């Protein structure tokens, strides 16, 4: 029997994951059956179960990729010297994340991919396995972005007496909120968030107080 190459195995696994992602984006995790996935990818049950034990295994794999995508987008956007301002930084995160989501071959548009990410977050409320993955990823993001905020402070860009970790949480929340809005209300484009953050950053708070 001819030996199957690792490249072929990886391509088949990718085919299954991409097909499952399309099903989940279209019908939700709980509205999708394994039969739906088999039909989407055009493979036999045996071929799919060779790679994944069932729907929960598929969800976990897709969630892991989504989490990794978010984290990599954050880390890539922050590896610039000097660091960009928060509005530019968050805009780069969103552009990087959704460029990868669209170009990954899943056949999802930006809004559908955002919806898939939101489903992952929601599923973590009932799955200890997914919750552990997200908690670990979020901890890594907070650490990385707290270090970045520390750089802002060292360079005199950030003058408020607020702990770095709290500022980092707010930066992460801005990107997460934008993803939720995109999933629920459509894709306004990353420039919308960039402009909004830039507007907030321009406020003269002394005039308010």
Tab-separated table of C-alpha atoms in Angstrom:
chain	number	residue	atom	x	y	z
A	1	UNK	CA	0.000	0.000	0.000
A	2	UNK	CA	1.327	3.441	-0.925
A	3	UNK	CA	2.249	5.567	2.054
A	4	UNK	CA	0.131	8.689	2.446
A	5	UNK	CA	2.263	11.817	2.726
A	6	UNK	CA	2.029	14.184	5.675
A	7	UNK	CA	1.135	16.926	3.207
A	8	UNK	CA	-1.905	14.912	2.102
A	9	UNK	CA	-2.944	14.243	5.708
A	10	UNK	CA	-2.630	17.922	6.588
A	11	UNK	CA	-4.618	18.941	3.510
A	12	UNK	CA	-7.413	16.482	4.359
A	13	UNK	CA	-7.554	17.713	7.948
A	14	UNK	CA	-7.698	21.280	6.653
A	15	UNK	CA	-10.534	20.338	4.290
A	16	UNK	CA	-12.561	18.903	7.166
A	17	UNK	CA	-11.961	21.852	9.482
A	18	UNK	CA	-12.819	24.407	6.809
A	19	UNK	CA	-16.009	22.576	5.896
A	20	UNK	CA	-17.030	22.278	9.547
A	21	UNK	CA	-16.309	25.987	10.062
A	22	UNK	CA	-18.642	26.859	7.192
A	23	UNK	CA	-21.371	24.686	8.710
A	24	UNK	CA	-20.922	26.178	12.171
A	25	UNK	CA	-20.895	29.734	10.834
A	26	UNK	CA	-24.075	29.046	8.869
A	27	UNK	CA	-26.105	26.977	11.363
A	28	UNK	CA	-24.343	27.314	14.714
A	29	UNK	CA	-22.533	24.707	16.741
A	30	UNK	CA	-25.690	23.106	18.076
A	31	UNK	CA	-27.620	23.374	14.828
A	32	UNK	CA	-24.961	21.403	12.945
A	33	UNK	CA	-24.766	17.626	12.953
A	34	UNK	CA	-21.882	15.416	11.917
A	35	UNK	CA	-23.968	14.420	8.892
A	36	UNK	CA	-24.068	18.076	7.892
A	37	UNK	CA	-20.280	18.211	8.103
A	38	UNK	CA	-19.889	15.010	6.067
A	39	UNK	CA	-22.144	16.408	3.365
A	40	UNK	CA	-20.289	19.744	3.350
A	41	UNK	CA	-16.849	18.187	2.922
A	42	UNK	CA	-17.964	15.337	0.652
A	43	UNK	CA	-16.190	12.653	2.671
A	44	UNK	CA	-17.203	9.403	4.294
A	45	UNK	CA	-17.699	9.088	8.033
A	46	UNK	CA	-14.608	6.905	8.263
A	47	UNK	CA	-12.465	9.540	6.550
A	48	UNK	CA	-13.622	12.276	8.932
A	49	UNK	CA	-13.470	10.186	12.109
A	50	UNK	CA	-9.895	9.308	11.290
A	51	UNK	CA	-9.036	12.886	12.220
A	52	UNK	CA	-11.753	13.926	14.682
A	53	UNK	CA	-13.660	11.866	17.231
A	54	UNK	CA	-16.851	13.874	16.837
A	55	UNK	CA	-18.427	17.314	16.756
A	56	UNK	CA	-16.973	18.410	20.105
A	57	UNK	CA	-13.504	17.572	18.810
A	58	UNK	CA	-14.150	19.649	15.683
A	59	UNK	CA	-15.428	22.567	17.750
A	60	UNK	CA	-12.358	22.410	19.986
A	61	UNK	CA	-10.017	22.379	16.988
A	62	UNK	CA	-11.756	25.334	15.328
A	63	UNK	CA	-11.854	27.204	18.634
A	64	UNK	CA	-8.147	26.615	19.087
A	65	UNK	CA	-7.443	28.051	15.654
A	66	UNK	CA	-9.678	31.073	16.275
A	67	UNK	CA	-8.003	31.786	19.608
A	68	UNK	CA	-4.561	31.392	18.070
A	69	UNK	CA	-5.553	33.728	15.247
A	70	UNK	CA	-6.657	36.442	17.666
A	71	UNK	CA	-3.511	36.110	19.754
A	72	UNK	CA	-1.179	36.127	16.758
A	73	UNK	CA	-2.931	39.188	15.347
A	74	UNK	CA	-2.443	41.046	18.645
A	75	UNK	CA	1.188	40.016	18.983
A	76	UNK	CA	2.053	40.820	15.371
A	77	UNK	CA	0.486	44.270	15.598
A	78	UNK	CA	2.471	45.098	18.742
A	79	UNK	CA	5.895	44.098	17.388
A	80	UNK	CA	6.678	47.539	16.036
A	81	UNK	CA	9.232	50.026	17.286
A	82	UNK	CA	8.199	52.642	18.119
A	83	UNK	CA	4.826	51.151	19.041
A	84	UNK	CA	1.860	52.609	17.164
A	85	UNK	CA	-0.838	54.527	18.993
A	86	UNK	CA	-3.807	52.454	20.256
A	87	UNK	CA	-6.105	53.427	17.384
A	88	UNK	CA	-3.569	52.264	14.786
A	89	UNK	CA	-2.675	49.204	16.852
A	90	UNK	CA	-6.245	47.927	17.231
A	91	UNK	CA	-6.923	48.636	13.556
A	92	UNK	CA	-3.955	46.478	12.597
A	93	UNK	CA	-5.186	43.688	14.846
A	94	UNK	CA	-8.598	43.626	13.188
A	95	UNK	CA	-7.177	43.842	9.662
A	96	UNK	CA	-4.675	41.047	10.332
A	97	UNK	CA	-7.211	38.784	11.977
A	98	UNK	CA	-9.847	39.072	9.300
A	99	UNK	CA	-7.429	39.004	6.400
A	100	UNK	CA	-6.301	35.613	7.722
A	101	UNK	CA	-9.886	34.516	8.289
A	102	UNK	CA	-10.926	35.369	4.732
A	103	UNK	CA	-7.762	34.055	3.103
A	104	UNK	CA	-7.741	30.834	5.078
A	105	UNK	CA	-9.854	29.091	2.461
A	106	UNK	CA	-12.941	28.604	4.600
A	107	UNK	CA	-15.166	30.504	2.209
A	108	UNK	CA	-16.367	32.833	4.988
A	109	UNK	CA	-16.786	36.556	4.662
A	110	UNK	CA	-15.630	38.846	7.460
A	111	UNK	CA	-18.992	38.988	9.207
A	112	UNK	CA	-19.378	35.199	9.140
A	113	UNK	CA	-15.880	34.717	10.512
A	114	UNK	CA	-16.592	37.233	13.285
A	115	UNK	CA	-19.731	35.263	14.100
A	116	UNK	CA	-17.704	32.078	14.334
A	117	UNK	CA	-15.351	33.729	16.830
A	118	UNK	CA	-18.301	34.944	18.921
A	119	UNK	CA	-19.729	31.413	18.898
A	120	UNK	CA	-16.425	30.138	20.266
A	121	UNK	CA	-16.597	32.645	23.122
A	122	UNK	CA	-20.196	31.682	23.850
A	123	UNK	CA	-19.450	27.954	23.743
A	124	UNK	CA	-16.747	28.450	26.372
A	125	UNK	CA	-19.513	29.240	28.884
A	126	UNK	CA	-20.622	25.593	28.746
A	127	UNK	CA	-17.397	23.800	27.866
A	128	UNK	CA	-14.614	23.539	30.431
A	129	UNK	CA	-12.276	22.434	27.650
A	130	UNK	CA	-12.857	25.593	25.623
A	131	UNK	CA	-12.898	27.791	28.712
A	132	UNK	CA	-9.439	26.572	29.673
A	133	UNK	CA	-8.149	27.342	26.175
A	134	UNK	CA	-9.588	30.862	26.225
A	135	UNK	CA	-8.419	31.613	29.759
A	136	UNK	CA	-4.875	30.618	28.863
A	137	UNK	CA	-4.927	32.686	25.665
A	138	UNK	CA	-6.419	35.712	27.415
A	139	UNK	CA	-3.769	35.530	30.117
A	140	UNK	CA	-1.073	35.585	27.467
A	141	UNK	CA	-2.678	38.565	25.751
A	142	UNK	CA	-2.937	40.522	28.985
A	143	UNK	CA	0.722	39.902	29.732
A	144	UNK	CA	1.896	40.891	26.241
A	145	UNK	CA	-0.234	43.991	26.086
A	146	UNK	CA	0.587	45.040	29.637
A	147	UNK	CA	4.231	45.073	28.553
A	148	UNK	CA	3.282	47.221	25.568
A	149	UNK	CA	1.405	49.659	27.806
A	150	UNK	CA	4.544	49.791	29.946
A	151	UNK	CA	6.448	50.942	26.871
A	152	UNK	CA	3.847	53.684	26.317
A	153	UNK	CA	4.404	54.799	29.902
A	154	UNK	CA	8.216	54.740	29.631
A	155	UNK	CA	8.054	56.972	26.555
A	156	UNK	CA	5.755	59.445	28.205
A	157	UNK	CA	2.794	58.680	25.940
A	158	UNK	CA	0.678	57.364	28.810
A	159	UNK	CA	0.571	59.717	31.787
A	160	UNK	CA	-2.537	58.557	33.686
A	161	UNK	CA	-1.879	56.755	36.948
A	162	UNK	CA	-3.668	53.558	35.905
A	163	UNK	CA	-2.154	50.061	36.220
A	164	UNK	CA	-0.768	48.763	32.912
A	165	UNK	CA	-2.821	45.575	33.162
A	166	UNK	CA	-6.094	47.535	33.325
A	167	UNK	CA	-5.209	49.557	30.255
A	168	UNK	CA	-4.296	46.312	28.472
A	169	UNK	CA	-7.690	44.835	29.342
A	170	UNK	CA	-9.388	47.868	27.806
A	171	UNK	CA	-7.406	47.581	24.574
A	172	UNK	CA	-8.354	43.915	24.293
A	173	UNK	CA	-11.987	44.726	25.091
A	174	UNK	CA	-12.083	47.308	22.287
A	175	UNK	CA	-11.094	44.676	19.724
A	176	UNK	CA	-13.447	42.074	21.213
A	177	UNK	CA	-16.342	44.517	21.170
A	178	UNK	CA	-15.681	45.413	17.569
A	179	UNK	CA	-15.741	41.711	16.619
A	180	UNK	CA	-19.105	41.313	18.379
A	181	UNK	CA	-20.525	44.347	16.580
A	182	UNK	CA	-19.287	43.020	13.257
A	183	UNK	CA	-20.932	39.648	13.884
A	184	UNK	CA	-24.256	41.131	14.982
A	185	UNK	CA	-24.646	44.282	12.902
A	186	UNK	CA	-22.431	43.883	9.852
A	187	UNK	CA	-18.935	44.944	8.871
A	188	UNK	CA	-18.370	48.715	9.135
A	189	UNK	CA	-14.663	48.340	8.356
A	190	UNK	CA	-11.668	48.627	10.724
A	191	UNK	CA	-11.332	52.322	9.914
A	192	UNK	CA	-14.569	52.927	11.855
A	193	UNK	CA	-12.977	51.700	15.064
A	194	UNK	CA	-9.718	53.502	14.311
A	195	UNK	CA	-11.577	56.802	13.853
A	196	UNK	CA	-13.646	56.236	16.994
A	197	UNK	CA	-10.616	55.515	19.156
A	198	UNK	CA	-8.774	58.457	17.659
A	199	UNK	CA	-11.703	60.684	18.541
A	200	UNK	CA	-11.738	59.486	22.153
A	201	UNK	CA	-7.975	59.914	22.413
A	202	UNK	CA	-8.312	63.561	21.316
A	203	UNK	CA	-10.619	64.514	24.179
A	204	UNK	CA	-9.399	67.280	26.475
A	205	UNK	CA	-10.570	65.852	29.798
A	206	UNK	CA	-9.464	68.997	31.682
A	207	UNK	CA	-12.312	70.884	30.051
A	208	UNK	CA	-14.790	68.363	31.425
A	209	UNK	CA	-13.485	68.510	34.965
